[in-house]
N, CA, C and O of each residue as an XYZ file, in Angstrom:
636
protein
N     -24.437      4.750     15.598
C     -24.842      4.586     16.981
C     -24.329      3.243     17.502
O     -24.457      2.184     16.887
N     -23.548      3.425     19.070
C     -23.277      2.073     19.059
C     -24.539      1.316     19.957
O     -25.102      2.021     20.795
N     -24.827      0.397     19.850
C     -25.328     -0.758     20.415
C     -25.266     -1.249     21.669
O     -24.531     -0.448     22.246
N     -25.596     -2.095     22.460
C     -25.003     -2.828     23.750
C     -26.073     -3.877     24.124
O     -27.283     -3.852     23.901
N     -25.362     -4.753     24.715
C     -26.540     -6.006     24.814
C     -25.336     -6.607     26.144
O     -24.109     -6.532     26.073
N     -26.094     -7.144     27.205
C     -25.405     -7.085     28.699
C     -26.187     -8.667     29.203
O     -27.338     -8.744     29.632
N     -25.277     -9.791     29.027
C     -25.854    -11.128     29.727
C     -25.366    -11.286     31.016
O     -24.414    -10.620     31.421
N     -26.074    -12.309     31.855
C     -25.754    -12.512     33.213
C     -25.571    -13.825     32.960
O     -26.453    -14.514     32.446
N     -24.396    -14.282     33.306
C     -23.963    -15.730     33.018
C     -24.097    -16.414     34.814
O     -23.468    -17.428     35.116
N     -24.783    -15.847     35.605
C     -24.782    -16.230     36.755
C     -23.372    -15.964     37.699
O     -23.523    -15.447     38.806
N     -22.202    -16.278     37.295
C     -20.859    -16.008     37.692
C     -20.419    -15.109     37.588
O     -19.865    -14.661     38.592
N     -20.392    -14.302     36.338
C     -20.105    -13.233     35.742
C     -21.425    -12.300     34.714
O     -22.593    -12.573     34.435
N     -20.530    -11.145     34.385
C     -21.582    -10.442     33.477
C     -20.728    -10.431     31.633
O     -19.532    -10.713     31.568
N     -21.231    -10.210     30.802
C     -20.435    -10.088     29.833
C     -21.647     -8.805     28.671
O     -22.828     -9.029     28.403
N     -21.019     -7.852     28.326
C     -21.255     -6.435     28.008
C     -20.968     -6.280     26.708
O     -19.930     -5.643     26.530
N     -21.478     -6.608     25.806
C     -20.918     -6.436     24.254
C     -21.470     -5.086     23.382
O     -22.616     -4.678     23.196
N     -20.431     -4.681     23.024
C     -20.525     -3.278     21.796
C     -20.610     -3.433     20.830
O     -19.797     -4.234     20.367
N     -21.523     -2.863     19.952
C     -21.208     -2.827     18.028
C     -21.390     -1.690     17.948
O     -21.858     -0.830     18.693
N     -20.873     -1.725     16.704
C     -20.798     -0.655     16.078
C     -22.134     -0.432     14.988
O     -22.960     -1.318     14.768
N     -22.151      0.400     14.607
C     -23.369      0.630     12.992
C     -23.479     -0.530     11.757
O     -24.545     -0.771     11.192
N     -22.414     -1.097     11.487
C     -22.096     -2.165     11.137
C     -22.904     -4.022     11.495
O     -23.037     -5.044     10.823
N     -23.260     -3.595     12.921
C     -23.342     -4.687     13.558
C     -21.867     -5.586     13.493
O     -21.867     -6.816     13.449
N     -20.819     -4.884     13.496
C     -19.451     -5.487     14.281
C     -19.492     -5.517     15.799
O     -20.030     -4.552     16.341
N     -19.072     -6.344     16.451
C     -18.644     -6.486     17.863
C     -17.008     -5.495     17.996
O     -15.918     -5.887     17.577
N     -17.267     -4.273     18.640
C     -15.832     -3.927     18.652
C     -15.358     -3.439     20.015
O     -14.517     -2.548     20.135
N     -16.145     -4.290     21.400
C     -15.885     -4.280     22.499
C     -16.414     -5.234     23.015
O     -17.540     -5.449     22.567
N     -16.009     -6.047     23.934
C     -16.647     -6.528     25.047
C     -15.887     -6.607     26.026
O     -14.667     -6.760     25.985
N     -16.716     -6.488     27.174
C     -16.308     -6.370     28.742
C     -17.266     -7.699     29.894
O     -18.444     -8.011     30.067
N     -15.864     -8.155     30.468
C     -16.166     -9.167     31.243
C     -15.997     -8.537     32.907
O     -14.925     -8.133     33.357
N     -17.479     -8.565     33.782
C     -17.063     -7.954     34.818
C     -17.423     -9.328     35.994
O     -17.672    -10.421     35.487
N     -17.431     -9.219     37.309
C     -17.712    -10.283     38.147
C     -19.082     -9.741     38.596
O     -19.672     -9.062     37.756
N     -19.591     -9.902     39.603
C     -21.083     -9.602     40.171
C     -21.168     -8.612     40.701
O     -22.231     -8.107     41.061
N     -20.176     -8.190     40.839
C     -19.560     -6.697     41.866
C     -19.535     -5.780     40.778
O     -19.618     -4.576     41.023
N     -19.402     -6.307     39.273
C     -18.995     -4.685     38.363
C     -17.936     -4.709     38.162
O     -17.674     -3.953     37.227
N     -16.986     -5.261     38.599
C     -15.674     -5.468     38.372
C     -14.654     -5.756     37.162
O     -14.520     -6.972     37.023
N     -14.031     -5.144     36.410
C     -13.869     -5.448     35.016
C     -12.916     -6.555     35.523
O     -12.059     -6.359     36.385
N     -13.179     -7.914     34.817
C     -12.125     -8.749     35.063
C     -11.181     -9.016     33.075
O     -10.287     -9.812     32.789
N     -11.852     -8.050     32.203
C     -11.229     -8.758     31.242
C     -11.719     -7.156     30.152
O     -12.631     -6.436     30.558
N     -11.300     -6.968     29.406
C     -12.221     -5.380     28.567
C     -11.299     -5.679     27.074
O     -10.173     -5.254     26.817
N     -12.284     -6.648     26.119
C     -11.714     -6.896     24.705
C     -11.874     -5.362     23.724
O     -12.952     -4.772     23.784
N     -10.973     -4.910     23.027
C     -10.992     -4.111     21.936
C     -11.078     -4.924     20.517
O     -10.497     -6.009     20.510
N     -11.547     -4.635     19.664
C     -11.665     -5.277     18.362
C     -10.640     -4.373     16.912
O     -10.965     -3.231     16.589
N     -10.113     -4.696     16.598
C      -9.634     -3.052     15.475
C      -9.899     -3.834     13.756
O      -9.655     -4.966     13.339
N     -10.334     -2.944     13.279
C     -10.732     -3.542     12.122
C     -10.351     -2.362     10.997
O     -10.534     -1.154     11.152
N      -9.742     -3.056      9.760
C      -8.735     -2.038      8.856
C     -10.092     -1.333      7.996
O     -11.258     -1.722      8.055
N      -9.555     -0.197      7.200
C     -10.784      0.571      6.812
C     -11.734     -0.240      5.877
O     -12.924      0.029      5.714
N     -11.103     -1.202      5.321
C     -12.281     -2.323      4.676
C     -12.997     -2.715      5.453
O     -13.822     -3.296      4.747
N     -13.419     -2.875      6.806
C     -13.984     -3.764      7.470
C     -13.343     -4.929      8.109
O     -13.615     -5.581      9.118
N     -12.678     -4.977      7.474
C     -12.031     -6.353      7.970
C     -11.213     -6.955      9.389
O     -10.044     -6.715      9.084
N     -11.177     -7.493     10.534
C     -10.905     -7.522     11.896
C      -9.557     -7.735     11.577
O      -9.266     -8.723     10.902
N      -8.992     -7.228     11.826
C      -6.932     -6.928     12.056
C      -6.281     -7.420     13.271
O      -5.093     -7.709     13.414
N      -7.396     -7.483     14.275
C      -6.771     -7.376     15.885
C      -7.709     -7.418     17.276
O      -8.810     -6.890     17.431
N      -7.310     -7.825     17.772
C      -8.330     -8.126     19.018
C      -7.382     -8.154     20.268
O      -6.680     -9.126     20.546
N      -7.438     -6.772     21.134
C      -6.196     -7.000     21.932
C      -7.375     -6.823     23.643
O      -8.367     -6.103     23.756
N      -6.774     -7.743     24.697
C      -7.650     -7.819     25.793
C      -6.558     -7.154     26.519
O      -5.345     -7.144     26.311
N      -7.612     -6.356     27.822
C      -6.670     -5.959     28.710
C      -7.691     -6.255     30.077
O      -8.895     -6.492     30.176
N      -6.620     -6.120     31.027
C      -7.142     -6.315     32.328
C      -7.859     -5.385     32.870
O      -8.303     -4.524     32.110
N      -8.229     -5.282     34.605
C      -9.255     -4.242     34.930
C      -8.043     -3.656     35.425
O      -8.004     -3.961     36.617
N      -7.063     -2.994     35.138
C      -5.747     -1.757     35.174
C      -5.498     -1.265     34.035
O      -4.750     -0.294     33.918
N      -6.168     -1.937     32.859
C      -5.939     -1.784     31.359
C      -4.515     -1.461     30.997
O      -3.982     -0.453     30.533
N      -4.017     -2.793     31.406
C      -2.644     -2.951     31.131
C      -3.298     -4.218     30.030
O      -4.137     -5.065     30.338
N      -2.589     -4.027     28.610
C      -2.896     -4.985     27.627
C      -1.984     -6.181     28.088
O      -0.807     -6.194     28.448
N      -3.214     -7.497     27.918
C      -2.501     -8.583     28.813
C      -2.360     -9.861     27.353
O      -1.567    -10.786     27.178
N      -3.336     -9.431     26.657
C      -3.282    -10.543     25.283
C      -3.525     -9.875     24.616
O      -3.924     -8.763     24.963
N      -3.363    -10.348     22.918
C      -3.875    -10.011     21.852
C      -4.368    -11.363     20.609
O      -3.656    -12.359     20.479
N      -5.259    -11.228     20.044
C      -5.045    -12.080     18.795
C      -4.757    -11.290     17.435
O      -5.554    -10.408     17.111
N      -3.560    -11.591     16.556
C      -3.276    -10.890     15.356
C      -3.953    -11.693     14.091
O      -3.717    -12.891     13.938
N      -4.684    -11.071     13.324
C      -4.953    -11.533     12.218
C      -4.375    -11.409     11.250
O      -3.736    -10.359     11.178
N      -4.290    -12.395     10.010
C      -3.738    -12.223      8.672
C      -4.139    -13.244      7.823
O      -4.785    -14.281      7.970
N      -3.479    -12.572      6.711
C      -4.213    -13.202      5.219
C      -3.362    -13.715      4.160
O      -2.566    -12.886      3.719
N      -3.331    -14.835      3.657
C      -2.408    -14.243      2.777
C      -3.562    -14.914      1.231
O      -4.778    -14.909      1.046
N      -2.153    -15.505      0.262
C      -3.336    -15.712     -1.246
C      -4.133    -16.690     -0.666
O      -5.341    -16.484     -0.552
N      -3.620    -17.740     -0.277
C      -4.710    -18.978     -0.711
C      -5.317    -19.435      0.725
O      -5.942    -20.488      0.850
N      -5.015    -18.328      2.042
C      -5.353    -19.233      3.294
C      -4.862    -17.992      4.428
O      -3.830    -17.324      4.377
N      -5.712    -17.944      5.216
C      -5.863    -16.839      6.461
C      -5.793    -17.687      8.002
O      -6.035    -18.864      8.267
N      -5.504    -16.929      8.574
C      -5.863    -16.876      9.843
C      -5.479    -16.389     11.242
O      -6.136    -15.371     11.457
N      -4.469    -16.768     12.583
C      -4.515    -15.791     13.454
C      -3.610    -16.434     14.250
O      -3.622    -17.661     14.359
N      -2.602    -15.535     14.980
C      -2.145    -15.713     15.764
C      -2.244    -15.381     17.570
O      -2.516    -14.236     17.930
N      -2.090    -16.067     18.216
C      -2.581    -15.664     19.667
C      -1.185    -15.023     20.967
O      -0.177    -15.693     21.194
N      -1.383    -14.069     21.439
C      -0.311    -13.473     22.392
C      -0.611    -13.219     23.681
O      -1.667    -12.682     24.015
N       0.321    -13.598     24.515
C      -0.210    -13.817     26.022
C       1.153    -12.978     27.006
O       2.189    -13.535     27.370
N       0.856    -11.858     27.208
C       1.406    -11.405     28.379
C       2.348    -12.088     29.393
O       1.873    -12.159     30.526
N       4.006    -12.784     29.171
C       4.509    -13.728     30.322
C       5.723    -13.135     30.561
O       6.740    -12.973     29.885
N       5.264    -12.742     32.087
C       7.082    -12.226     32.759
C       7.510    -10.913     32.270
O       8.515    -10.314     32.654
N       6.419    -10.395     31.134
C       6.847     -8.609     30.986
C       7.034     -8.409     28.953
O       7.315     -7.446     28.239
N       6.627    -10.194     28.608
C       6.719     -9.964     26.815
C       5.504    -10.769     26.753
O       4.818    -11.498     27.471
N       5.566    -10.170     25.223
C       4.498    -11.314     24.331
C       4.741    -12.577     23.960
O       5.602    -12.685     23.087
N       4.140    -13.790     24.438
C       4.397    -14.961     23.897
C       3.581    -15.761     23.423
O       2.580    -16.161     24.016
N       4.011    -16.154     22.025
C       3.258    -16.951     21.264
C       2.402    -18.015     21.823
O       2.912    -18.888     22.526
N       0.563    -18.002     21.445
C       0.133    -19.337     22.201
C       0.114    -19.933     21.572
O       0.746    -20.969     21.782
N      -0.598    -19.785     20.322
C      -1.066    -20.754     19.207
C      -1.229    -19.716     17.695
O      -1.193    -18.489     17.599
N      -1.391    -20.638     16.770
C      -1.234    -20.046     15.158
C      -2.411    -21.144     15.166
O      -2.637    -22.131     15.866
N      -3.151    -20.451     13.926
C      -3.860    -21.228     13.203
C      -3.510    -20.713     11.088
O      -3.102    -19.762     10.421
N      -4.011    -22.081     10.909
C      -4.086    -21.524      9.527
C      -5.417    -22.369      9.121
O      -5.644    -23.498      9.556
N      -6.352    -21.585      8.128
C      -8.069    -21.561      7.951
C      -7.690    -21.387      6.029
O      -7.040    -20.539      5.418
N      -8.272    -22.335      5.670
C      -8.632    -22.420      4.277
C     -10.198    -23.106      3.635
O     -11.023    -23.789      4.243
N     -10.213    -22.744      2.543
C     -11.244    -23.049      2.106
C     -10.853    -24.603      1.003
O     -10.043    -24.596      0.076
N     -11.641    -25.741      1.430
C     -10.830    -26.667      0.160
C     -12.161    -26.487     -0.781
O     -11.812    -26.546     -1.960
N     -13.633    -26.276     -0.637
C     -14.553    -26.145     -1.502
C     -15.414    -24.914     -1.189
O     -16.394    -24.877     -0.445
N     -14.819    -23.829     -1.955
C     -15.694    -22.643     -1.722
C     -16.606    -22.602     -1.001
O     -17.534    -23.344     -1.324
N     -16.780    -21.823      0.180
C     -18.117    -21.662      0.617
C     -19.020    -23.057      1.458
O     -19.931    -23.024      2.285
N     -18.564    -23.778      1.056
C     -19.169    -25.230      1.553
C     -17.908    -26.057      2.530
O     -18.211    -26.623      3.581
N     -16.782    -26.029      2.113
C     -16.148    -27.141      3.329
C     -14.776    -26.634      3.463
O     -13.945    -26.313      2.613
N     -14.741    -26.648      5.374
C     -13.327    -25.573      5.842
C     -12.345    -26.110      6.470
O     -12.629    -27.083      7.168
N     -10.829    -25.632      6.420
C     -10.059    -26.627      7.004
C      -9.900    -26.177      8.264
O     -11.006    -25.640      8.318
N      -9.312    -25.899      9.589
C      -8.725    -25.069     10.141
C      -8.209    -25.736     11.070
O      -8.810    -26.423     11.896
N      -6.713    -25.509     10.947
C      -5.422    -25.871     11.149
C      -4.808    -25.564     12.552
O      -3.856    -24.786     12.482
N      -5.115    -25.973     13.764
C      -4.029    -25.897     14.665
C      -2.441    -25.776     15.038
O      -1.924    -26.830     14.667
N      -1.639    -25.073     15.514
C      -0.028    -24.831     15.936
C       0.201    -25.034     17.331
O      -0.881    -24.938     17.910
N       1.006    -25.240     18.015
C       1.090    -24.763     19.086
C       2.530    -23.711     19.243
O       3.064    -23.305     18.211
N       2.924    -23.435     20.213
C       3.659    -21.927     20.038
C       4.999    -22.139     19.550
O       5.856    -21.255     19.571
N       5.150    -23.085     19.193
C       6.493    -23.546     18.577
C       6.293    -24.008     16.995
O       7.112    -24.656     16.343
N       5.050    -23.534     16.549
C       4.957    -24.153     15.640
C       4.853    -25.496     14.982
O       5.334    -25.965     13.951
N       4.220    -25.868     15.736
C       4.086    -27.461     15.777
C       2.757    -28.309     15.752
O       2.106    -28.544     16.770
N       2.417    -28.749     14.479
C       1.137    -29.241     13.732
C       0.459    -29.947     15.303
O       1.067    -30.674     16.089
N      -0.878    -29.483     15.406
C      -1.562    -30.113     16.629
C      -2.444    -31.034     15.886
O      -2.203    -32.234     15.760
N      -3.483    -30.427     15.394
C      -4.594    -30.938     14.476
C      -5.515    -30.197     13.690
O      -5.566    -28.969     13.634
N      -5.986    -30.721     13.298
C      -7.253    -29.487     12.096
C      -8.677    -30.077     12.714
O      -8.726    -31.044     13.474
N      -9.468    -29.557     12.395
C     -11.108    -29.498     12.183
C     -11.456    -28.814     10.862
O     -11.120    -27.738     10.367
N     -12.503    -30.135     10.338
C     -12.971    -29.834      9.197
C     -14.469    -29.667      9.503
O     -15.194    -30.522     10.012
N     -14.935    -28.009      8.978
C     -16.581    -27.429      8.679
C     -17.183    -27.328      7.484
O     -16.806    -26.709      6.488
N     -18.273    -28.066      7.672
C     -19.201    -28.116      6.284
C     -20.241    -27.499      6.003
O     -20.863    -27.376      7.059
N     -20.671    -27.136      5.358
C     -21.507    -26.384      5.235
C     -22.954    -27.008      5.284
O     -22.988    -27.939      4.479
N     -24.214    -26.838      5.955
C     -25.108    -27.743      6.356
C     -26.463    -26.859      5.447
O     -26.255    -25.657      5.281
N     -27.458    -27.286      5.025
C     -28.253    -26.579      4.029
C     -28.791    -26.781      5.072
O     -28.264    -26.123      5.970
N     -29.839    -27.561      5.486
C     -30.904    -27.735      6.481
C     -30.330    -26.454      7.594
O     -31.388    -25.879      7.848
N     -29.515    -25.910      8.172
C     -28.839    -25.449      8.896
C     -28.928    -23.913      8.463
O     -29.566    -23.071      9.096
N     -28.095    -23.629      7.131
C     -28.110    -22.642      6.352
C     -26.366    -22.037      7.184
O     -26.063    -20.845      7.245
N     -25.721    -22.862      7.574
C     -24.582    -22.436      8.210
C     -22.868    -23.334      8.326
O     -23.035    -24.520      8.042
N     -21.958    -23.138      8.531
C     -20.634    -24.481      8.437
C     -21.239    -25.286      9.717
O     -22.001    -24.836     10.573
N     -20.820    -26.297      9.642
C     -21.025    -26.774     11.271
C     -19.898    -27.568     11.157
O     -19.497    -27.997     10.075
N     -19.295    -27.814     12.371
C     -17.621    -28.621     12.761
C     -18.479    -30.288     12.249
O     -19.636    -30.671     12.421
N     -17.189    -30.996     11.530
C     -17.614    -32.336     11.261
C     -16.952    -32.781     12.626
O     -17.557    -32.978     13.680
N     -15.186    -32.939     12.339
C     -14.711    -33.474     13.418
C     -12.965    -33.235     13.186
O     -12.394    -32.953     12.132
N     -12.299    -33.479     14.706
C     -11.019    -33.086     14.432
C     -10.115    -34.308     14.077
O     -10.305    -35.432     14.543
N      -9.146    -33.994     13.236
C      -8.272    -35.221     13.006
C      -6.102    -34.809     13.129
O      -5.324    -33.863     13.248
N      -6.118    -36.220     12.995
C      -4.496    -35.897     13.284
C      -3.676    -35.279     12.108
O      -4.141    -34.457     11.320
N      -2.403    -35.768     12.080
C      -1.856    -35.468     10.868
C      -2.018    -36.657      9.533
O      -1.942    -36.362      8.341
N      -2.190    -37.659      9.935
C      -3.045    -38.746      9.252
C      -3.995    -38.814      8.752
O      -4.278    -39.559      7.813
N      -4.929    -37.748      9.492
C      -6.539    -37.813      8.930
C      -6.961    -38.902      9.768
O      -7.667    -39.750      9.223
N      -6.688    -39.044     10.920
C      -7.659    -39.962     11.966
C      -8.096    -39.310     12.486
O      -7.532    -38.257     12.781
N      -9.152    -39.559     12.811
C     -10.336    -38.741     13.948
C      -9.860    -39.103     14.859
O      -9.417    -40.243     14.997
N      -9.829    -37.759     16.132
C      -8.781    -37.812     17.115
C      -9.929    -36.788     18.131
O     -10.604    -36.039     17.426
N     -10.193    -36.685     19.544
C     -10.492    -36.110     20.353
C      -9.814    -34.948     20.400
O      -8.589    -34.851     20.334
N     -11.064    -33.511     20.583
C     -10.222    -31.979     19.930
C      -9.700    -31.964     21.474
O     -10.048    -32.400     22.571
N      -8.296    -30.933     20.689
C      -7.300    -30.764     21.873
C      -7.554    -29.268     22.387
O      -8.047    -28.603     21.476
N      -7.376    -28.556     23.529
C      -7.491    -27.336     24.080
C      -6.421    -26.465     24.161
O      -5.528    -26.673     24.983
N      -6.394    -25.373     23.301
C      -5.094    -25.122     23.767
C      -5.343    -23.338     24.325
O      -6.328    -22.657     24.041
N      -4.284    -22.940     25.072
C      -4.984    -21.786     25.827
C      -4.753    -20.820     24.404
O      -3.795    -20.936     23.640
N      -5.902    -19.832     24.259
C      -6.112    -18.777     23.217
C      -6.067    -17.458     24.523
O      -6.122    -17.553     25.749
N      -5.948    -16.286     23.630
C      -5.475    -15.327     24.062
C      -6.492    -14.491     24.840
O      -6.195    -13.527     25.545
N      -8.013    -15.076     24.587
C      -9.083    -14.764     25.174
C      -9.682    -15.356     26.339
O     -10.828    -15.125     26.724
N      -8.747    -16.230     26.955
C      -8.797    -16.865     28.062
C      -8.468    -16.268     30.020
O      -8.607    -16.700     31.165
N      -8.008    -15.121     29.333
C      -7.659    -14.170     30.563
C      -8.739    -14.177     31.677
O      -8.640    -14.355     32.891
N      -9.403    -14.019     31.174
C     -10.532    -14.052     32.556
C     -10.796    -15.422     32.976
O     -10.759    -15.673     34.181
N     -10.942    -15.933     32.505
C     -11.452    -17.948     33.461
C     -10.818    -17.704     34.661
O     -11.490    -17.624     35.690
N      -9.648    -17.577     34.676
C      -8.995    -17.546     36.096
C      -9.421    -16.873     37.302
O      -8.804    -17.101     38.342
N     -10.624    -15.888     37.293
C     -11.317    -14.983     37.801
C     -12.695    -15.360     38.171
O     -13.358    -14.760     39.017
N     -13.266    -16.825     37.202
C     -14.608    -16.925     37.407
C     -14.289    -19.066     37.862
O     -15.245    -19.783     38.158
């Protein structure tokens, strides 16, 4: 059975689906009017595992996607943005573990492939969850986190 749970962010509405699982494998961003300004798909391979996350507009013309992957020692995702009629690279990340379960790296690109910065998450007991320590350069200086547009950004422009 699927699920649905529907917030009012005051500006907008946002409409989320699961599945039996308790996976998220829809959400829909509309304006105050009902208006789809954004409608995420989720696809997940028969393990469970999330493969893909492709957004489309309210014409459901697919306008982004994020691709996931894995490999031995370190995972993570690439972002695609709809420009001029192709897909273009926004950002790569790469996500590792340096202490099992307790402390995470995750690695910024920008679309050229080009080291931005990492954020390192630790794992907090009091918490029972990772929580972000802080972002640093390629040095390991703590550096103010940088923004870079992700593929789930399609709608801002709308609200």
């Amino acid at each position: 059975m699927i699920k649905t749970e529907k917030f009012d962010l005051d500006t907008h509405f946002i409409t989320i689906y699961r599945n039996s699982n308790e996976k998220i494998i829809r959400s829909v961003i509309t304006d105050l009017n009902g208006i789809v300004l954004q409608d995420e798909l989720c696809e997940y391979d028969t393990s469970g595992n999330k493969i893909c996350d492709c957004v489309y507009d309210n014409s459901q013309t697919l306008v982004a996607y994020r691709e996931y992957y894995s490999e031995q020692d370190y995972f993570g995702y690439r972002d695609y943005k709809l420009i001029n009629g192709k897909f273009e690279l926004l950002l790569s990340t790469k996500q590792e573990w340096l202490i099992a379960d307790k402390k995470h790296k995750f690695t910024w690109y920008d679309n050229q492939g080009q080291f931005i910065c990492y954020d390192l998450f630790e794992y907090d007991d009091d918490i029972g969850d990772m929580i972000w320590q802080f972002c640093y350069d390629k040095d390991d200086n703590m550096v103010k986190p940088k923004y870079l547009e992700q593929y789930c950004d399609y709608y801002l422009k709308f609200i």
